[in-house]
Amino acid sequence: MKRRSWSGARIHTFLLAMLLSLPALSLAEPVTLHHAVELALKHATGVSIAAADEQHASAGYRELRNSYIPQLNAGAGIGWSDGFPLSLEGAAPSLFNVNAQSALINPALRDFIHAAQADVTVSTLHTKDQRNQVVQDTVLSYAELAKWEQRLHRLREAEPAAEQIAAAVAQRIKEGIDSEMDVSKARLSLARVRLRLAEAGGAADVLREHLSRLTGLPAASIEIDPDSVPALPAPKPQEDFASKTTDANPVVEAAVEHARAQYLRAKGEHRSLWPSVDFAAQYANLATYNNYDRFYQPGSFQPNNATVGVAIHFPFLNLAQHARVQEAESEAFKAKKQAEAARNQVSEETLRLQRSVTQMQAARDVAELEYEIAQKNVEAVRTRMDSSGANLHDLDTAQTQASERLITLQDVTFELERSQVALLRATGELESWALGTK
């Protein structure tokens, strides 16, 4: 049989591919929380949608504001006339014409412009709230991933010890020292460790995939740095969070500004019943074949004609507009009540979060002490084993209890962090805290 050998070109191609794959493995650096938040804000679809809504509102404001700038239209109304030259689309048939029109004095338009300005502010606040949502999601996912990775590390250290205890108990059964019940308990402890390993590994994989979708980074390359998470500020018990939230929360500000916009819009609908003045101008170059010289005084026809003036409107009877006024007033009243509801809801939620932080801080202190006692109990059992005052079963029970206390401590600590992050969002300080821009 002939041996298959690689040519020099194939070897070079293989070595080049290996070299290109090395940077992804050797140059990977942990992703800090600051960098993860920045990437999430750039890749978030919700932020992009909110920014598009903000551009839409800004364009609507400019559309109304530019109504005071004359709109010029140029064209032609070319046509043949039989008899008197009738108009084409409201203008005399002409070879060339220019029309200009703009608002001059219009109280309703002024209020509509102010309402559009308020809508722009509402869109900006919605964008800010959406950014806060993305930051909160990223921070909590990052912190939870750190929790599960820390748990994985501890469980991987505990698994060999549990295996050793199970093997030792099995040997003691052969020697007639322990019973079948003891080996079942040892196997149960090992099975619990492996179950928690599977649980932690699955949760970490899901969170890493979620961070990948948030930041745009490949899930396999995401390596977090728990030390990059800045310390969460502890709220002062006497601090007035209710007023602080009302002043800084974008949800409340957006609701209040939306109510203001609806009030201005209702005011504008009411002022649509007032007189208004528009500027208007027109130029037309007329042709002789449209019978103008036959129906007008001989010698008075001229091809170039222009008109400049104002159009004054006096609304006299407009029942439809009266109905629109009532409709706008009801919308303004509804928006006002919605703003009050948003203010009350956010204020209550902030107070609940403040109390939750205080409660979770106390729960964390309890969990820390329980874990500390469990650790000391493990050390005490080891000491007793040296003097034959305890056995493997006592050590297994103590280690299991310490592991459970550690898991409780990690869960309580994360719930405390969740409440603190939500409180930062409610007070409008989340993004500055996460990005370190204070």
GROMACS .gro file of C-alpha atoms in nm:
model
  438
    1MET     CA    1   0.000   0.000   0.000
    2LYS     CA    2   0.116   0.352  -0.075
    3ARG     CA    3   0.148   0.591   0.211
    4ARG     CA    4  -0.039   0.919   0.178
    5SER     CA    5   0.186   1.213   0.257
    6TRP     CA    6   0.101   1.578   0.294
    7SER     CA    7   0.253   1.821   0.051
    8GLY     CA    8   0.436   2.133   0.166
    9ALA     CA    9   0.141   2.355   0.066
   10ARG     CA   10  -0.103   2.152   0.278
   11ILE     CA   11   0.128   2.166   0.578
   12HIS     CA   12   0.162   2.542   0.544
   13THR     CA   13  -0.218   2.579   0.519
   14PHE     CA   14  -0.269   2.366   0.830
   15LEU     CA   15  -0.010   2.563   1.030
   16LEU     CA   16  -0.165   2.893   0.919
   17ALA     CA   17  -0.511   2.779   1.033
   18MET     CA   18  -0.370   2.677   1.369
   19LEU     CA   19  -0.198   3.013   1.412
   20LEU     CA   20  -0.517   3.200   1.326
   21SER     CA   21  -0.711   3.006   1.589
   22LEU     CA   22  -0.458   3.073   1.864
   23PRO     CA   23  -0.555   3.436   1.938
   24ALA     CA   24  -0.911   3.336   2.027
   25LEU     CA   25  -0.772   3.095   2.284
   26SER     CA   26  -0.463   3.269   2.418
   27LEU     CA   27  -0.559   3.636   2.393
   28ALA     CA   28  -0.907   3.606   2.547
   29GLU     CA   29  -0.955   3.853   2.831
   30PRO     CA   30  -1.231   3.867   3.091
   31VAL     CA   31  -1.521   4.096   2.999
   32THR     CA   32  -1.567   4.358   3.268
   33LEU     CA   33  -1.913   4.472   3.371
   34HIS     CA   34  -1.845   4.820   3.233
   35HIS     CA   35  -1.755   4.678   2.891
   36ALA     CA   36  -2.051   4.439   2.893
   37VAL     CA   37  -2.293   4.726   2.963
   38GLU     CA   38  -2.141   4.937   2.685
   39LEU     CA   39  -2.175   4.652   2.435
   40ALA     CA   40  -2.531   4.579   2.546
   41LEU     CA   41  -2.634   4.942   2.495
   42LYS     CA   42  -2.490   4.934   2.144
   43HIS     CA   43  -2.653   4.604   2.044
   44ALA     CA   44  -2.990   4.635   2.223
   45THR     CA   45  -3.282   4.630   1.979
   46GLY     CA   46  -3.509   4.796   2.234
   47VAL     CA   47  -3.280   5.097   2.256
   48SER     CA   48  -3.269   5.121   1.876
   49ILE     CA   49  -3.649   5.108   1.856
   50ALA     CA   50  -3.680   5.378   2.123
   51ALA     CA   51  -3.426   5.593   1.937
   52ALA     CA   52  -3.630   5.553   1.616
   53ASP     CA   53  -3.943   5.664   1.804
   54GLU     CA   54  -3.750   5.965   1.930
   55GLN     CA   55  -3.647   6.057   1.574
   56HIS     CA   56  -4.008   6.016   1.462
   57ALA     CA   57  -4.133   6.253   1.733
   58SER     CA   58  -3.861   6.504   1.650
   59ALA     CA   59  -3.958   6.493   1.281
   60GLY     CA   60  -4.323   6.551   1.376
   61TYR     CA   61  -4.223   6.858   1.577
   62ARG     CA   62  -4.020   6.998   1.284
   63GLU     CA   63  -4.312   6.934   1.050
   64LEU     CA   64  -4.540   7.155   1.258
   65ARG     CA   65  -4.275   7.419   1.326
   66ASN     CA   66  -4.196   7.450   0.954
   67SER     CA   67  -4.559   7.542   0.885
   68TYR     CA   68  -4.449   7.903   0.946
   69ILE     CA   69  -4.199   7.874   0.659
   70PRO     CA   70  -4.359   7.931   0.314
   71GLN     CA   71  -4.401   7.613   0.115
   72LEU     CA   72  -4.319   7.666  -0.251
   73ASN     CA   73  -4.472   7.458  -0.528
   74ALA     CA   74  -4.385   7.506  -0.894
   75GLY     CA   75  -4.549   7.339  -1.190
   76ALA     CA   76  -4.783   7.386  -1.483
   77GLY     CA   77  -5.153   7.346  -1.558
   78ILE     CA   78  -5.141   7.303  -1.933
   79GLY     CA   79  -5.473   7.233  -2.102
   80TRP     CA   80  -5.702   7.329  -2.389
   81SER     CA   81  -6.011   7.543  -2.317
   82ASP     CA   82  -6.343   7.538  -2.499
   83GLY     CA   83  -6.536   7.846  -2.397
   84PHE     CA   84  -6.455   8.009  -2.067
   85PRO     CA   85  -6.113   7.888  -1.927
   86LEU     CA   86  -6.209   7.682  -1.622
   87SER     CA   87  -5.959   7.601  -1.347
   88LEU     CA   88  -5.742   7.291  -1.332
   89GLU     CA   89  -5.715   7.160  -0.973
   90GLY     CA   90  -5.816   7.500  -0.837
   91ALA     CA   91  -5.579   7.711  -1.052
   92ALA     CA   92  -5.607   7.876  -1.392
   93PRO     CA   93  -5.453   7.681  -1.683
   94SER     CA   94  -5.099   7.811  -1.715
   95LEU     CA   95  -4.773   7.737  -1.884
   96PHE     CA   96  -4.588   7.780  -1.554
   97ASN     CA   97  -4.701   7.867  -1.200
   98VAL     CA   98  -4.552   7.906  -0.852
   99ASN     CA   99  -4.754   7.889  -0.529
  100ALA     CA  100  -4.641   7.984  -0.178
  101GLN     CA  101  -4.834   7.939   0.144
  102SER     CA  102  -4.755   7.942   0.517
  103ALA     CA  103  -4.916   8.003   0.852
  104LEU     CA  104  -4.891   8.361   0.975
  105ILE     CA  105  -5.112   8.397   1.284
  106ASN     CA  106  -5.242   8.065   1.414
  107PRO     CA  107  -5.292   8.022   1.792
  108ALA     CA  108  -5.389   7.657   1.753
  109LEU     CA  109  -5.073   7.574   1.559
  110ARG     CA  110  -4.859   7.730   1.830
  111ASP     CA  111  -5.013   7.500   2.092
  112PHE     CA  112  -4.974   7.197   1.864
  113ILE     CA  113  -4.603   7.281   1.825
  114HIS     CA  114  -4.560   7.297   2.202
  115ALA     CA  115  -4.739   6.962   2.232
  116ALA     CA  116  -4.503   6.812   1.973
  117GLN     CA  117  -4.208   6.943   2.176
  118ALA     CA  118  -4.347   6.763   2.480
  119ASP     CA  119  -4.382   6.445   2.271
  120VAL     CA  120  -4.012   6.468   2.185
  121THR     CA  121  -3.931   6.490   2.556
  122VAL     CA  122  -4.152   6.187   2.622
  123SER     CA  123  -3.966   5.989   2.355
  124THR     CA  124  -3.632   6.090   2.505
  125LEU     CA  125  -3.746   5.972   2.848
  126HIS     CA  126  -3.869   5.643   2.702
  127THR     CA  127  -3.527   5.595   2.544
  128LYS     CA  128  -3.365   5.660   2.881
  129ASP     CA  129  -3.595   5.409   3.050
  130GLN     CA  130  -3.520   5.151   2.781
  131ARG     CA  131  -3.148   5.205   2.836
  132ASN     CA  132  -3.202   5.152   3.209
  133GLN     CA  133  -3.385   4.827   3.130
  134VAL     CA  134  -3.092   4.703   2.921
  135VAL     CA  135  -2.840   4.805   3.188
  136GLN     CA  136  -3.043   4.632   3.460
  137ASP     CA  137  -3.074   4.314   3.253
  138THR     CA  138  -2.702   4.310   3.179
  139VAL     CA  139  -2.596   4.380   3.538
  140LEU     CA  140  -2.825   4.115   3.687
  141SER     CA  141  -2.725   3.855   3.426
  142TYR     CA  142  -2.358   3.932   3.491
  143ALA     CA  143  -2.399   3.908   3.870
  144GLU     CA  144  -2.605   3.589   3.849
  145LEU     CA  145  -2.348   3.428   3.619
  146ALA     CA  146  -2.080   3.516   3.874
  147LYS     CA  147  -2.290   3.346   4.144
  148TRP     CA  148  -2.331   3.025   3.944
  149GLU     CA  149  -1.965   3.014   3.843
  150GLN     CA  150  -1.859   3.054   4.206
  151ARG     CA  151  -2.098   2.773   4.299
  152LEU     CA  152  -1.959   2.553   4.020
  153HIS     CA  153  -1.607   2.607   4.152
  154ARG     CA  154  -1.707   2.505   4.505
  155LEU     CA  155  -1.906   2.202   4.388
  156ARG     CA  156  -1.622   2.078   4.169
  157GLU     CA  157  -1.402   2.092   4.476
  158ALA     CA  158  -1.665   1.910   4.684
  159GLU     CA  159  -1.731   1.631   4.431
  160PRO     CA  160  -1.398   1.442   4.485
  161ALA     CA  161  -1.447   1.460   4.863
  162ALA     CA  162  -1.798   1.316   4.829
  163GLU     CA  163  -1.665   1.041   4.604
  164GLN     CA  164  -1.394   0.956   4.857
  165ILE     CA  165  -1.649   0.934   5.139
  166ALA     CA  166  -1.875   0.709   4.928
  167ALA     CA  167  -1.580   0.483   4.845
  168ALA     CA  168  -1.469   0.473   5.209
  169VAL     CA  169  -1.819   0.381   5.327
  170ALA     CA  170  -1.838   0.105   5.066
  171GLN     CA  171  -1.508  -0.033   5.196
  172ARG     CA  172  -1.636  -0.017   5.554
  173ILE     CA  173  -1.939  -0.222   5.449
  174LYS     CA  174  -1.708  -0.490   5.314
  175GLU     CA  175  -1.530  -0.488   5.646
  176GLY     CA  176  -1.863  -0.518   5.828
  177ILE     CA  177  -1.839  -0.180   6.000
  178ASP     CA  178  -2.121   0.010   5.827
  179SER     CA  179  -2.463  -0.095   5.705
  180GLU     CA  180  -2.632  -0.068   5.366
  181MET     CA  181  -2.820   0.238   5.493
  182ASP     CA  182  -2.488   0.418   5.544
  183VAL     CA  183  -2.373   0.356   5.190
  184SER     CA  184  -2.711   0.478   5.059
  185LYS     CA  185  -2.667   0.800   5.256
  186ALA     CA  186  -2.315   0.846   5.118
  187ARG     CA  187  -2.436   0.785   4.763
  188LEU     CA  188  -2.722   1.030   4.822
  189SER     CA  189  -2.476   1.300   4.925
  190LEU     CA  190  -2.271   1.238   4.612
  191ALA     CA  191  -2.585   1.242   4.395
  192ARG     CA  192  -2.689   1.575   4.548
  193VAL     CA  193  -2.351   1.725   4.464
  194ARG     CA  194  -2.377   1.605   4.105
  195LEU     CA  195  -2.736   1.733   4.079
  196ARG     CA  196  -2.627   2.078   4.195
  197LEU     CA  197  -2.335   2.063   3.952
  198ALA     CA  198  -2.575   1.995   3.665
  199GLU     CA  199  -2.807   2.271   3.786
  200ALA     CA  200  -2.526   2.525   3.818
  201GLY     CA  201  -2.371   2.428   3.485
  202GLY     CA  202  -2.705   2.459   3.302
  203ALA     CA  203  -2.785   2.794   3.462
  204ALA     CA  204  -2.439   2.928   3.377
  205ASP     CA  205  -2.474   2.818   3.014
  206VAL     CA  206  -2.815   2.984   2.981
  207LEU     CA  207  -2.688   3.311   3.133
  208ARG     CA  208  -2.377   3.308   2.916
  209GLU     CA  209  -2.597   3.267   2.608
  210HIS     CA  210  -2.820   3.552   2.728
  211LEU     CA  211  -2.518   3.777   2.777
  212SER     CA  212  -2.404   3.679   2.431
  213ARG     CA  213  -2.730   3.802   2.281
  214LEU     CA  214  -2.712   4.120   2.487
  215THR     CA  215  -2.350   4.208   2.404
  216GLY     CA  216  -2.300   4.047   2.063
  217LEU     CA  217  -2.002   3.846   2.188
  218PRO     CA  218  -1.974   3.470   2.121
  219ALA     CA  219  -2.107   3.277   2.419
  220ALA     CA  220  -1.801   3.051   2.432
  221SER     CA  221  -1.566   3.350   2.465
  222ILE     CA  222  -1.750   3.523   2.751
  223GLU     CA  223  -1.539   3.516   3.065
  224ILE     CA  224  -1.657   3.746   3.341
  225ASP     CA  225  -1.457   3.934   3.602
  226PRO     CA  226  -1.657   3.944   3.929
  227ASP     CA  227  -1.413   4.198   4.075
  228SER     CA  228  -1.516   4.449   3.806
  229VAL     CA  229  -1.864   4.489   3.960
  230PRO     CA  230  -1.860   4.816   4.157
  231ALA     CA  231  -1.983   4.816   4.513
  232LEU     CA  232  -2.355   4.878   4.540
  233PRO     CA  233  -2.438   5.181   4.755
  234ALA     CA  234  -2.623   5.110   5.075
  235PRO     CA  235  -2.935   5.330   5.100
  236LYS     CA  236  -2.971   5.550   5.403
  237PRO     CA  237  -3.273   5.452   5.614
  238GLN     CA  238  -3.391   5.814   5.651
  239GLU     CA  239  -3.342   5.910   5.286
  240ASP     CA  240  -3.658   6.036   5.112
  241PHE     CA  241  -3.669   5.800   4.816
  242ALA     CA  242  -4.027   5.889   4.723
  243SER     CA  243  -3.949   6.247   4.622
  244LYS     CA  244  -3.615   6.146   4.475
  245THR     CA  245  -3.786   5.888   4.255
  246THR     CA  246  -4.049   6.136   4.140
  247ASP     CA  247  -3.780   6.380   4.034
  248ALA     CA  248  -3.549   6.132   3.859
  249ASN     CA  249  -3.752   5.832   3.740
  250PRO     CA  250  -3.800   5.850   3.360
  251VAL     CA  251  -4.130   5.659   3.375
  252VAL     CA  252  -4.286   5.922   3.601
  253GLU     CA  253  -4.131   6.209   3.404
  254ALA     CA  254  -4.258   6.062   3.076
  255ALA     CA  255  -4.611   6.021   3.216
  256VAL     CA  256  -4.615   6.381   3.343
  257GLU     CA  257  -4.480   6.516   3.015
  258HIS     CA  258  -4.733   6.311   2.816
  259ALA     CA  259  -5.014   6.461   3.025
  260ARG     CA  260  -4.874   6.806   2.949
  261ALA     CA  261  -4.866   6.726   2.577
  262GLN     CA  262  -5.228   6.612   2.582
  263TYR     CA  263  -5.331   6.929   2.766
  264LEU     CA  264  -5.156   7.143   2.504
  265ARG     CA  265  -5.318   6.942   2.227
  266ALA     CA  266  -5.662   6.997   2.381
  267LYS     CA  267  -5.583   7.366   2.411
  268GLY     CA  268  -5.485   7.371   2.044
  269GLU     CA  269  -5.808   7.200   1.939
  270HIS     CA  270  -6.004   7.462   2.131
  271ARG     CA  271  -5.809   7.745   1.967
  272SER     CA  272  -5.882   7.598   1.625
  273LEU     CA  273  -6.216   7.774   1.666
  274TRP     CA  274  -6.033   8.108   1.680
  275PRO     CA  275  -5.961   8.323   1.372
  276SER     CA  276  -5.633   8.253   1.190
  277VAL     CA  277  -5.432   8.428   0.919
  278ASP     CA  278  -5.226   8.255   0.648
  279PHE     CA  279  -4.978   8.402   0.402
  280ALA     CA  280  -5.040   8.316   0.034
  281ALA     CA  281  -4.877   8.410  -0.296
  282GLN     CA  282  -4.911   8.289  -0.653
  283TYR     CA  283  -4.751   8.354  -0.991
  284ALA     CA  284  -4.876   8.218  -1.324
  285ASN     CA  285  -4.768   8.250  -1.685
  286LEU     CA  286  -5.086   8.222  -1.894
  287ALA     CA  287  -5.122   8.125  -2.261
  288THR     CA  288  -5.341   8.290  -2.523
  289TYR     CA  289  -5.490   7.966  -2.656
  290ASN     CA  290  -5.706   7.926  -2.343
  291ASN     CA  291  -5.951   8.195  -2.468
  292TYR     CA  292  -5.854   8.456  -2.209
  293ASP     CA  293  -5.849   8.726  -2.481
  294ARG     CA  294  -6.208   8.637  -2.581
  295PHE     CA  295  -6.367   8.659  -2.236
  296TYR     CA  296  -6.175   8.954  -2.095
  297GLN     CA  297  -6.165   9.312  -2.208
  298PRO     CA  298  -5.962   9.342  -2.528
  299GLY     CA  299  -5.608   9.463  -2.464
  300SER     CA  300  -5.621   9.383  -2.091
  301PHE     CA  301  -5.478   9.031  -2.114
  302GLN     CA  302  -5.115   8.983  -2.000
  303PRO     CA  303  -4.925   8.654  -1.977
  304ASN     CA  304  -4.745   8.723  -1.645
  305ASN     CA  305  -4.972   8.746  -1.339
  306ALA     CA  306  -4.900   8.750  -0.964
  307THR     CA  307  -5.097   8.771  -0.640
  308VAL     CA  308  -4.960   8.824  -0.287
  309GLY     CA  309  -5.173   8.858   0.024
  310VAL     CA  310  -5.319   8.695   0.332
  311ALA     CA  311  -5.607   8.455   0.382
  312ILE     CA  312  -5.816   8.526   0.692
  313HIS     CA  313  -6.031   8.247   0.837
  314PHE     CA  314  -6.322   8.306   1.075
  315PRO     CA  315  -6.466   7.974   1.194
  316PHE     CA  316  -6.835   8.033   1.232
  317LEU     CA  317  -7.007   7.697   1.261
  318ASN     CA  318  -6.797   7.382   1.304
  319LEU     CA  319  -6.968   7.115   1.511
  320ALA     CA  320  -6.707   6.856   1.416
  321GLN     CA  321  -6.434   7.072   1.569
  322HIS     CA  322  -6.636   7.111   1.889
  323ALA     CA  323  -6.648   6.730   1.910
  324ARG     CA  324  -6.270   6.711   1.858
  325VAL     CA  325  -6.225   6.958   2.145
  326GLN     CA  326  -6.424   6.731   2.377
  327GLU     CA  327  -6.229   6.430   2.257
  328ALA     CA  328  -5.895   6.602   2.324
  329GLU     CA  329  -6.010   6.718   2.668
  330SER     CA  330  -6.102   6.362   2.765
  331GLU     CA  331  -5.759   6.240   2.647
  332ALA     CA  332  -5.590   6.513   2.851
  333PHE     CA  333  -5.787   6.415   3.162
  334LYS     CA  334  -5.701   6.050   3.108
  335ALA     CA  335  -5.329   6.131   3.068
  336LYS     CA  336  -5.337   6.337   3.388
  337LYS     CA  337  -5.482   6.048   3.586
  338GLN     CA  338  -5.232   5.807   3.428
  339ALA     CA  339  -4.948   6.035   3.540
  340GLU     CA  340  -5.085   6.036   3.895
  341ALA     CA  341  -5.112   5.655   3.886
  342ALA     CA  342  -4.756   5.621   3.755
  343ARG     CA  343  -4.627   5.854   4.025
  344ASN     CA  344  -4.804   5.657   4.300
  345GLN     CA  345  -4.700   5.319   4.159
  346VAL     CA  346  -4.333   5.410   4.127
  347SER     CA  347  -4.333   5.572   4.471
  348GLU     CA  348  -4.482   5.259   4.629
  349GLU     CA  349  -4.248   5.032   4.436
  350THR     CA  350  -3.948   5.237   4.548
  351LEU     CA  351  -4.057   5.217   4.910
  352ARG     CA  352  -4.104   4.842   4.874
  353LEU     CA  353  -3.755   4.807   4.724
  354GLN     CA  354  -3.606   5.018   5.002
  355ARG     CA  355  -3.765   4.796   5.266
  356SER     CA  356  -3.666   4.485   5.070
  357VAL     CA  357  -3.302   4.596   5.065
  358THR     CA  358  -3.310   4.645   5.443
  359GLN     CA  359  -3.470   4.303   5.491
  360MET     CA  360  -3.229   4.127   5.253
  361GLN     CA  361  -2.931   4.288   5.427
  362ALA     CA  362  -3.049   4.136   5.755
  363ALA     CA  363  -3.111   3.801   5.583
  364ARG     CA  364  -2.760   3.808   5.438
  365ASP     CA  365  -2.613   3.871   5.784
  366VAL     CA  366  -2.804   3.569   5.914
  367ALA     CA  367  -2.691   3.353   5.620
  368GLU     CA  368  -2.329   3.460   5.672
  369LEU     CA  369  -2.341   3.362   6.039
  370GLU     CA  370  -2.508   3.030   5.961
  371TYR     CA  371  -2.242   2.951   5.701
  372GLU     CA  372  -1.967   3.053   5.941
  373ILE     CA  373  -2.109   2.822   6.209
  374ALA     CA  374  -2.140   2.537   5.956
  375GLN     CA  375  -1.776   2.582   5.853
  376LYS     CA  376  -1.664   2.574   6.215
  377ASN     CA  377  -1.874   2.261   6.266
  378VAL     CA  378  -1.687   2.091   5.979
  379GLU     CA  379  -1.356   2.183   6.141
  380ALA     CA  380  -1.481   2.054   6.477
  381VAL     CA  381  -1.587   1.723   6.323
  382ARG     CA  382  -1.244   1.685   6.160
  383THR     CA  383  -1.081   1.747   6.497
  384ARG     CA  384  -1.306   1.490   6.662
  385MET     CA  385  -1.224   1.240   6.389
  386ASP     CA  386  -0.855   1.274   6.474
  387SER     CA  387  -0.941   1.168   6.830
  388SER     CA  388  -1.187   0.900   6.710
  389GLY     CA  389  -1.479   1.104   6.846
  390ALA     CA  390  -1.655   1.123   6.507
  391ASN     CA  391  -1.680   0.915   6.190
  392LEU     CA  392  -1.719   0.965   5.816
  393HIS     CA  393  -2.095   0.997   5.848
  394ASP     CA  394  -2.059   1.291   6.085
  395LEU     CA  395  -1.815   1.456   5.845
  396ASP     CA  396  -2.046   1.395   5.548
  397THR     CA  397  -2.341   1.547   5.736
  398ALA     CA  398  -2.136   1.851   5.842
  399GLN     CA  399  -2.003   1.910   5.489
  400THR     CA  400  -2.351   1.875   5.340
  401GLN     CA  401  -2.487   2.126   5.589
  402ALA     CA  402  -2.203   2.370   5.513
  403SER     CA  403  -2.268   2.334   5.140
  404GLU     CA  404  -2.639   2.406   5.190
  405ARG     CA  405  -2.557   2.711   5.403
  406LEU     CA  406  -2.321   2.839   5.133
  407ILE     CA  407  -2.586   2.801   4.865
  408THR     CA  408  -2.834   2.988   5.083
  409LEU     CA  409  -2.581   3.265   5.140
  410GLN     CA  410  -2.516   3.297   4.764
  411ASP     CA  411  -2.887   3.309   4.683
  412VAL     CA  412  -2.962   3.568   4.952
  413THR     CA  413  -2.666   3.781   4.842
  414PHE     CA  414  -2.787   3.778   4.482
  415GLU     CA  415  -3.142   3.870   4.584
  416LEU     CA  416  -2.998   4.161   4.780
  417GLU     CA  417  -2.805   4.271   4.471
  418ARG     CA  418  -3.122   4.240   4.262
  419SER     CA  419  -3.313   4.468   4.499
  420GLN     CA  420  -3.027   4.720   4.513
  421VAL     CA  421  -3.001   4.733   4.133
  422ALA     CA  422  -3.379   4.780   4.100
  423LEU     CA  423  -3.362   5.060   4.357
  424LEU     CA  424  -3.083   5.230   4.161
  425ARG     CA  425  -3.299   5.214   3.849
  426ALA     CA  426  -3.597   5.360   4.034
  427THR     CA  427  -3.389   5.655   4.153
  428GLY     CA  428  -3.231   5.712   3.808
  429GLU     CA  429  -2.875   5.625   3.919
  430LEU     CA  430  -2.833   5.283   3.758
  431GLU     CA  431  -2.654   5.375   3.435
  432SER     CA  432  -2.414   5.617   3.604
  433TRP     CA  433  -2.333   5.351   3.865
  434ALA     CA  434  -2.276   5.073   3.607
  435LEU     CA  435  -2.063   5.291   3.377
  436GLY     CA  436  -1.884   5.476   3.656
  437THR     CA  437  -1.988   5.819   3.528
  438LYS     CA  438  -2.081   5.970   3.867
   0.00000   0.00000   0.00000
